[in-house]
Amino acid sequence: MQIKLPFMRKTKRATEQLDKGIELDLHTIPEHVAIIMDGNGRWAKERGLPRIAGHKEGMSNVRKVVASASKHGIKILTLYAFSTENWNRPKTEVEFIMKLPMEFLNTYLPELVEENVQVQTIGDFDGLPSHTKKAIQEAKDQTRGNNGLILNIALNYGSRHEIIRAIHSIVQDVQNSEISIDDINEELYSSYLYTNGMIDPDLLIRTSGEQRLSNFLLWQSAYTEFWFTEKYWPDFDEQLLKQALLDFQNRKRRYGGI
Ligand code: IPE
Ligand code: IPE
Ligand code: MG
């Protein structure tokens, strides 16, 4: 006998809704969607290509996903592009990944400006190579006045690093008498994180079949809905995004209540 778990029923419902052409409820679109863009290496390997070909394809897929997120009225799209642990990869792969923002933004930046997208980043920006920083800074500067979708790129991001960094700053501010220990609460703590000012992600998507956070948004995802797909990131498309959004809309968020 096949045991049907509630989440399987819901995923099936979303698939059936897609097949029937059921549209999304525009009132309950998640405001903040975060994606762990995983599986570039395996995508390439399955095609007999080097891993870096997967990263290139993955990068160009960002363009399409940003356009559909924007179309669906998502306010913040946070994309996990490089973790603090990804430095452990071979030097050539890391160097290739660090050149991608420059290459990508060379052709894509005018489109981002035009589409009213605002580029932001979370993570240790100073720890990036100067050419990567330059390209991203240019994108941030040119899109600063935009008020459409926030494209928030998690680059050299690690949640544990972010948490320790926040603790350092809080301790420093207590020592300098800028805040007192009694001021420290969830709200104040959140304001010391890279995501200061952003609402927590409503929906977190991870591609490639892995079902873990890999040091992504640990504090911020306390009540986030998770959605996983076996598809590799370069194959993640508008249909899958829609399926994830439909599935999200079928869920009941309780926040500990009943
Ligand atoms: C995600 O794809 C991109 C980065 C982590 C930079 P991977 O490179 O992790 O691809 P897999 O997981 O090895 O297939
Ligand atoms: C997470 O993917 C980081 C990014 C997608 C940027 P990884 O491929 O690094 O995660 P693990 O190593 O499988 O947990
Ligand atoms: Mg991976």
mmCIF file of C-alpha atoms and ligand atoms in Angstrom:
data_model
loop_
_atom_site.group_PDB
_atom_site.id
_atom_site.type_symbol
_atom_site.label_atom_id
_atom_site.label_comp_id
_atom_site.label_asym_id
_atom_site.label_seq_id
_atom_site.Cartn_x
_atom_site.Cartn_y
_atom_site.Cartn_z
ATOM 1 C CA MET A 1 0.000 0.000 0.000
ATOM 2 C CA GLN A 2 1.301 3.418 -0.869
ATOM 3 C CA ILE A 3 1.262 5.830 2.054
ATOM 4 C CA LYS A 4 0.097 9.278 1.039
ATOM 5 C CA LEU A 5 1.732 12.018 3.010
ATOM 6 C CA PRO A 6 -0.053 15.402 3.189
ATOM 7 C CA PHE A 7 2.718 17.200 1.304
ATOM 8 C CA MET A 8 2.466 14.657 -1.538
ATOM 9 C CA ARG A 9 -1.241 15.353 -1.873
ATOM 10 C CA LYS A 10 -0.551 19.078 -2.039
ATOM 11 C CA THR A 11 2.221 18.750 -4.595
ATOM 12 C CA LYS A 12 -0.126 16.609 -6.669
ATOM 13 C CA ARG A 13 -2.862 19.187 -6.295
ATOM 14 C CA ALA A 14 -0.524 21.918 -7.575
ATOM 15 C CA THR A 15 0.411 19.743 -10.574
ATOM 16 C CA GLU A 16 -3.266 19.085 -11.346
ATOM 17 C CA GLN A 17 -4.030 22.778 -10.993
ATOM 18 C CA LEU A 18 -1.250 23.553 -13.459
ATOM 19 C CA ASP A 19 -2.602 20.961 -15.914
ATOM 20 C CA LYS A 20 -6.057 22.466 -15.663
ATOM 21 C CA GLY A 21 -4.624 25.898 -16.328
ATOM 22 C CA ILE A 22 -5.725 27.192 -12.895
ATOM 23 C CA GLU A 23 -4.249 30.602 -12.280
ATOM 24 C CA LEU A 24 -2.488 31.875 -9.198
ATOM 25 C CA ASP A 25 -4.390 33.819 -6.579
ATOM 26 C CA LEU A 26 -2.862 37.254 -6.931
ATOM 27 C CA HIS A 27 -3.665 38.131 -3.308
ATOM 28 C CA THR A 28 -1.504 35.397 -1.817
ATOM 29 C CA ILE A 29 1.629 35.573 -3.916
ATOM 30 C CA PRO A 30 4.616 35.174 -1.561
ATOM 31 C CA GLU A 31 6.307 38.516 -1.074
ATOM 32 C CA HIS A 32 9.766 37.095 -0.586
ATOM 33 C CA VAL A 33 10.946 34.001 -2.450
ATOM 34 C CA ALA A 34 14.421 32.604 -1.824
ATOM 35 C CA ILE A 35 16.050 30.052 -4.115
ATOM 36 C CA ILE A 36 19.011 27.763 -3.530
ATOM 37 C CA MET A 37 20.130 27.462 -7.139
ATOM 38 C CA ASP A 38 21.699 24.016 -6.929
ATOM 39 C CA GLY A 39 22.696 21.356 -9.454
ATOM 40 C CA ASN A 40 24.715 23.271 -12.058
ATOM 41 C CA GLY A 41 27.587 20.786 -11.827
ATOM 42 C CA ARG A 42 25.379 17.723 -12.238
ATOM 43 C CA TRP A 43 23.476 19.368 -15.094
ATOM 44 C CA ALA A 44 26.788 19.761 -16.951
ATOM 45 C CA LYS A 45 28.100 16.316 -16.026
ATOM 46 C CA GLU A 46 24.969 14.641 -17.429
ATOM 47 C CA ARG A 47 25.740 16.320 -20.740
ATOM 48 C CA GLY A 48 29.401 15.365 -20.724
ATOM 49 C CA LEU A 49 30.357 19.018 -20.168
ATOM 50 C CA PRO A 50 32.730 20.559 -17.615
ATOM 51 C CA ARG A 51 31.105 21.844 -14.396
ATOM 52 C CA ILE A 52 31.747 25.441 -15.424
ATOM 53 C CA ALA A 53 29.406 24.997 -18.410
ATOM 54 C CA GLY A 54 26.678 24.311 -15.859
ATOM 55 C CA HIS A 55 27.476 27.525 -14.019
ATOM 56 C CA LYS A 56 27.265 29.487 -17.248
ATOM 57 C CA GLU A 57 23.906 27.949 -18.100
ATOM 58 C CA GLY A 58 22.738 28.500 -14.534
ATOM 59 C CA MET A 59 23.676 32.155 -14.723
ATOM 60 C CA SER A 60 21.722 32.690 -17.912
ATOM 61 C CA ASN A 61 18.712 31.004 -16.340
ATOM 62 C CA VAL A 62 18.638 33.748 -13.715
ATOM 63 C CA ARG A 63 17.446 36.120 -16.405
ATOM 64 C CA LYS A 64 14.334 34.079 -17.163
ATOM 65 C CA VAL A 65 13.485 33.408 -13.542
ATOM 66 C CA VAL A 66 13.844 37.084 -12.621
ATOM 67 C CA ALA A 67 11.446 37.977 -15.443
ATOM 68 C CA SER A 68 8.818 35.474 -14.289
ATOM 69 C CA ALA A 69 9.197 36.398 -10.602
ATOM 70 C CA SER A 70 8.673 40.000 -11.564
ATOM 71 C CA LYS A 71 5.662 39.097 -13.695
ATOM 72 C CA HIS A 72 4.035 37.229 -10.802
ATOM 73 C CA GLY A 73 4.411 40.233 -8.496
ATOM 74 C CA ILE A 74 7.013 38.765 -6.147
ATOM 75 C CA LYS A 75 8.641 41.654 -4.254
ATOM 76 C CA ILE A 76 11.964 40.113 -3.229
ATOM 77 C CA LEU A 77 13.797 37.305 -4.996
ATOM 78 C CA THR A 78 16.820 36.133 -3.020
ATOM 79 C CA LEU A 79 19.153 33.893 -4.998
ATOM 80 C CA TYR A 80 21.853 31.842 -3.281
ATOM 81 C CA ALA A 81 24.715 32.148 -5.751
ATOM 82 C CA PHE A 82 27.857 31.421 -3.720
ATOM 83 C CA SER A 83 28.237 30.246 -0.132
ATOM 84 C CA THR A 84 31.053 30.874 2.332
ATOM 85 C CA GLU A 85 31.815 27.141 1.969
ATOM 86 C CA ASN A 86 32.012 27.260 -1.827
ATOM 87 C CA TRP A 87 35.570 28.635 -1.525
ATOM 88 C CA ASN A 88 36.524 25.008 -0.801
ATOM 89 C CA ARG A 89 36.018 24.157 -4.481
ATOM 90 C CA PRO A 90 38.869 23.918 -7.002
ATOM 91 C CA LYS A 91 40.445 27.318 -7.671
ATOM 92 C CA THR A 92 39.586 27.256 -11.377
ATOM 93 C CA GLU A 93 35.898 26.677 -10.658
ATOM 94 C CA VAL A 94 35.802 29.465 -8.054
ATOM 95 C CA GLU A 95 37.575 31.864 -10.420
ATOM 96 C CA PHE A 96 35.104 31.058 -13.166
ATOM 97 C CA ILE A 97 32.113 31.649 -10.902
ATOM 98 C CA MET A 98 33.551 34.968 -9.711
ATOM 99 C CA LYS A 99 33.840 36.181 -13.312
ATOM 100 C CA LEU A 100 30.217 35.366 -14.104
ATOM 101 C CA PRO A 101 28.611 38.494 -12.568
ATOM 102 C CA MET A 102 30.780 40.717 -14.773
ATOM 103 C CA GLU A 103 30.019 38.730 -17.903
ATOM 104 C CA PHE A 104 26.342 38.488 -17.089
ATOM 105 C CA LEU A 105 25.812 42.120 -16.132
ATOM 106 C CA ASN A 106 27.693 43.342 -19.210
ATOM 107 C CA THR A 107 24.760 42.299 -21.335
ATOM 108 C CA TYR A 108 21.958 42.092 -18.794
ATOM 109 C CA LEU A 109 22.276 45.275 -16.729
ATOM 110 C CA PRO A 110 20.416 47.576 -19.174
ATOM 111 C CA GLU A 111 17.512 45.102 -19.129
ATOM 112 C CA LEU A 112 17.452 45.092 -15.316
ATOM 113 C CA VAL A 113 17.405 48.887 -15.271
ATOM 114 C CA GLU A 114 14.645 48.913 -17.880
ATOM 115 C CA GLU A 115 12.563 46.316 -16.007
ATOM 116 C CA ASN A 116 12.648 48.366 -12.798
ATOM 117 C CA VAL A 117 14.587 45.654 -10.907
ATOM 118 C CA GLN A 118 16.702 46.734 -7.956
ATOM 119 C CA VAL A 119 19.891 44.754 -7.328
ATOM 120 C CA GLN A 120 20.988 44.148 -3.753
ATOM 121 C CA THR A 121 23.338 41.632 -2.155
ATOM 122 C CA ILE A 122 23.698 39.808 1.116
ATOM 123 C CA GLY A 123 26.948 38.233 2.272
ATOM 124 C CA ASP A 124 30.524 39.287 2.854
ATOM 125 C CA PHE A 125 30.927 41.703 -0.047
ATOM 126 C CA ASP A 126 34.448 42.761 0.969
ATOM 127 C CA GLY A 127 35.649 39.181 0.693
ATOM 128 C CA LEU A 128 34.931 39.069 -3.056
ATOM 129 C CA PRO A 129 37.555 39.648 -5.774
ATOM 130 C CA SER A 130 37.694 43.286 -6.873
ATOM 131 C CA HIS A 131 36.391 42.635 -10.415
ATOM 132 C CA THR A 132 33.338 40.846 -8.980
ATOM 133 C CA LYS A 133 32.698 43.671 -6.513
ATOM 134 C CA LYS A 134 33.033 46.245 -9.271
ATOM 135 C CA ALA A 135 30.460 44.574 -11.525
ATOM 136 C CA ILE A 136 27.949 44.089 -8.728
ATOM 137 C CA GLN A 137 28.480 47.592 -7.349
ATOM 138 C CA GLU A 138 27.781 49.012 -10.794
ATOM 139 C CA ALA A 139 24.524 47.039 -10.935
ATOM 140 C CA LYS A 140 23.538 48.240 -7.459
ATOM 141 C CA ASP A 141 24.316 51.853 -8.344
ATOM 142 C CA GLN A 142 22.465 51.808 -11.659
ATOM 143 C CA THR A 143 19.352 50.171 -10.217
ATOM 144 C CA ARG A 144 19.231 52.048 -6.895
ATOM 145 C CA GLY A 145 16.291 54.222 -7.978
ATOM 146 C CA ASN A 146 14.206 51.261 -9.189
ATOM 147 C CA ASN A 147 11.217 50.202 -7.117
ATOM 148 C CA GLY A 148 10.143 46.946 -8.763
ATOM 149 C CA LEU A 149 11.410 43.483 -7.900
ATOM 150 C CA ILE A 150 14.369 43.388 -5.510
ATOM 151 C CA LEU A 151 16.905 40.944 -6.907
ATOM 152 C CA ASN A 152 18.837 40.053 -3.798
ATOM 153 C CA ILE A 153 21.939 38.019 -4.578
ATOM 154 C CA ALA A 154 23.462 35.971 -1.765
ATOM 155 C CA LEU A 155 27.116 36.036 -2.691
ATOM 156 C CA ASN A 156 29.834 34.851 -0.314
ATOM 157 C CA TYR A 157 26.930 34.339 2.045
ATOM 158 C CA GLY A 158 26.845 31.997 5.027
ATOM 159 C CA SER A 159 24.254 32.174 7.747
ATOM 160 C CA ARG A 160 26.634 31.270 10.551
ATOM 161 C CA HIS A 161 29.050 33.963 9.436
ATOM 162 C CA GLU A 162 26.133 36.413 9.338
ATOM 163 C CA ILE A 163 25.047 35.435 12.858
ATOM 164 C CA ILE A 164 28.560 35.793 14.338
ATOM 165 C CA ARG A 165 29.021 39.108 12.535
ATOM 166 C CA ALA A 166 25.764 40.376 14.055
ATOM 167 C CA ILE A 167 26.893 39.297 17.538
ATOM 168 C CA HIS A 168 30.187 41.175 17.108
ATOM 169 C CA SER A 169 28.359 44.355 16.108
ATOM 170 C CA ILE A 170 25.834 44.074 18.931
ATOM 171 C CA VAL A 171 28.555 43.549 21.543
ATOM 172 C CA GLN A 172 30.455 46.515 20.136
ATOM 173 C CA ASP A 173 27.348 48.723 20.259
ATOM 174 C CA VAL A 174 26.679 47.664 23.865
ATOM 175 C CA GLN A 175 30.282 48.465 24.780
ATOM 176 C CA ASN A 176 29.975 51.886 23.139
ATOM 177 C CA SER A 177 26.698 52.426 25.017
ATOM 178 C CA GLU A 178 24.796 52.841 21.739
ATOM 179 C CA ILE A 179 22.368 50.156 22.877
ATOM 180 C CA SER A 180 21.796 48.430 26.201
ATOM 181 C CA ILE A 181 21.522 44.689 26.800
ATOM 182 C CA ASP A 182 17.800 45.126 27.444
ATOM 183 C CA ASP A 183 17.348 46.460 23.903
ATOM 184 C CA ILE A 184 18.351 43.095 22.441
ATOM 185 C CA ASN A 185 15.266 41.361 21.118
ATOM 186 C CA GLU A 186 14.307 39.549 17.897
ATOM 187 C CA GLU A 187 13.605 42.746 16.036
ATOM 188 C CA LEU A 188 16.870 44.409 16.987
ATOM 189 C CA TYR A 189 18.816 41.232 16.269
ATOM 190 C CA SER A 190 17.259 40.976 12.790
ATOM 191 C CA SER A 191 18.369 44.521 12.058
ATOM 192 C CA TYR A 192 22.013 43.446 12.489
ATOM 193 C CA LEU A 193 21.724 40.799 9.790
ATOM 194 C CA TYR A 194 22.474 41.322 6.098
ATOM 195 C CA THR A 195 18.725 41.053 5.459
ATOM 196 C CA ASN A 196 18.006 44.140 7.593
ATOM 197 C CA GLY A 197 14.783 45.742 6.397
ATOM 198 C CA MET A 198 13.625 42.730 4.370
ATOM 199 C CA ILE A 199 10.737 40.566 5.431
ATOM 200 C CA ASP A 200 11.636 36.926 6.066
ATOM 201 C CA PRO A 201 11.289 34.607 3.065
ATOM 202 C CA ASP A 202 7.779 33.222 2.675
ATOM 203 C CA LEU A 203 8.882 30.492 0.328
ATOM 204 C CA LEU A 204 12.253 28.808 -0.095
ATOM 205 C CA ILE A 205 12.888 26.716 -3.187
ATOM 206 C CA ARG A 206 15.822 24.352 -3.622
ATOM 207 C CA THR A 207 16.564 22.688 -6.922
ATOM 208 C CA SER A 208 18.546 19.485 -7.643
ATOM 209 C CA GLY A 209 16.848 17.147 -5.179
ATOM 210 C CA GLU A 210 18.924 18.071 -2.138
ATOM 211 C CA GLN A 211 16.805 18.850 0.896
ATOM 212 C CA ARG A 212 18.993 20.920 3.178
ATOM 213 C CA LEU A 213 19.670 24.582 3.883
ATOM 214 C CA SER A 214 23.452 24.513 3.344
ATOM 215 C CA ASN A 215 23.966 27.483 5.666
ATOM 216 C CA PHE A 216 21.307 29.653 4.007
ATOM 217 C CA LEU A 217 19.050 32.063 5.947
ATOM 218 C CA LEU A 218 18.973 29.996 9.155
ATOM 219 C CA TRP A 219 17.487 32.757 11.331
ATOM 220 C CA GLN A 220 15.227 34.161 8.621
ATOM 221 C CA SER A 221 13.634 30.838 7.625
ATOM 222 C CA ALA A 222 12.088 30.060 11.039
ATOM 223 C CA TYR A 223 8.598 30.031 9.466
ATOM 224 C CA THR A 224 9.410 29.806 5.775
ATOM 225 C CA GLU A 225 7.621 27.263 3.577
ATOM 226 C CA PHE A 226 10.042 24.914 1.791
ATOM 227 C CA TRP A 227 9.622 23.552 -1.713
ATOM 228 C CA PHE A 228 11.963 21.072 -3.362
ATOM 229 C CA THR A 229 12.346 19.903 -6.934
ATOM 230 C CA GLU A 230 14.552 17.237 -8.488
ATOM 231 C CA LYS A 231 15.257 19.513 -11.461
ATOM 232 C CA TYR A 232 18.695 21.048 -11.696
ATOM 233 C CA TRP A 233 18.902 24.824 -11.566
ATOM 234 C CA PRO A 234 19.582 25.362 -15.320
ATOM 235 C CA ASP A 235 16.298 23.487 -15.997
ATOM 236 C CA PHE A 236 14.225 25.420 -13.465
ATOM 237 C CA ASP A 237 11.680 27.395 -15.476
ATOM 238 C CA GLU A 238 8.548 29.495 -15.305
ATOM 239 C CA GLN A 239 6.288 26.424 -15.108
ATOM 240 C CA LEU A 240 8.150 25.104 -12.074
ATOM 241 C CA LEU A 241 8.072 28.487 -10.407
ATOM 242 C CA LYS A 242 4.337 28.585 -10.978
ATOM 243 C CA GLN A 243 3.980 25.083 -9.549
ATOM 244 C CA ALA A 244 5.908 26.135 -6.435
ATOM 245 C CA LEU A 245 3.714 29.227 -6.070
ATOM 246 C CA LEU A 246 0.508 27.193 -6.490
ATOM 247 C CA ASP A 247 1.757 24.724 -3.925
ATOM 248 C CA PHE A 248 2.568 27.573 -1.553
ATOM 249 C CA GLN A 249 -0.971 28.871 -1.967
ATOM 250 C CA ASN A 250 -2.377 25.475 -0.965
ATOM 251 C CA ARG A 251 -0.547 25.544 2.354
ATOM 252 C CA LYS A 252 -1.790 26.762 5.690
ATOM 253 C CA ARG A 253 0.781 28.686 7.696
ATOM 254 C CA ARG A 254 0.095 28.390 11.397
ATOM 255 C CA TYR A 255 3.086 30.016 13.098
ATOM 256 C CA GLY A 256 2.599 27.794 16.108
ATOM 257 C CA GLY A 257 -1.114 28.550 16.367
ATOM 258 C CA ILE A 258 -3.961 26.184 15.467
HETATM 259 C C1 IPE B 1 25.123 25.388 -7.548
HETATM 260 O O1 IPE B 1 25.430 24.281 -8.321
HETATM 261 C C2 IPE B 1 26.053 26.558 -7.807
HETATM 262 C C3 IPE B 1 26.983 26.838 -6.713
HETATM 263 C C4 IPE B 1 26.985 26.261 -5.548
HETATM 264 C C5 IPE B 1 27.955 27.887 -6.961
HETATM 265 P P1 IPE B 1 26.550 23.267 -7.899
HETATM 266 O O2 IPE B 1 27.842 23.724 -8.445
HETATM 267 O O3 IPE B 1 26.543 23.040 -6.432
HETATM 268 O O4 IPE B 1 26.096 21.955 -8.648
HETATM 269 P P2 IPE B 1 26.123 20.488 -8.077
HETATM 270 O O5 IPE B 1 25.358 20.496 -6.803
HETATM 271 O O6 IPE B 1 27.573 20.153 -7.859
HETATM 272 O O7 IPE B 1 25.500 19.665 -9.137
HETATM 273 C C1 IPE B 2 24.441 25.588 -1.812
HETATM 274 O O1 IPE B 2 24.783 24.593 -2.713
HETATM 275 C C2 IPE B 2 25.057 26.882 -2.215
HETATM 276 C C3 IPE B 2 24.559 27.466 -3.449
HETATM 277 C C4 IPE B 2 23.635 27.005 -4.227
HETATM 278 C C5 IPE B 2 25.164 28.711 -3.800
HETATM 279 P P1 IPE B 2 26.016 23.624 -2.442
HETATM 280 O O2 IPE B 2 26.110 22.745 -3.628
HETATM 281 O O3 IPE B 2 27.219 24.387 -2.062
HETATM 282 O O4 IPE B 2 25.512 22.819 -1.164
HETATM 283 P P2 IPE B 2 25.944 21.415 -0.600
HETATM 284 O O5 IPE B 2 27.434 21.398 -0.520
HETATM 285 O O6 IPE B 2 25.427 20.371 -1.532
HETATM 286 O O7 IPE B 2 25.275 21.337 0.737
HETATM 287 MG MG MG B 3 25.567 21.755 -5.218
#
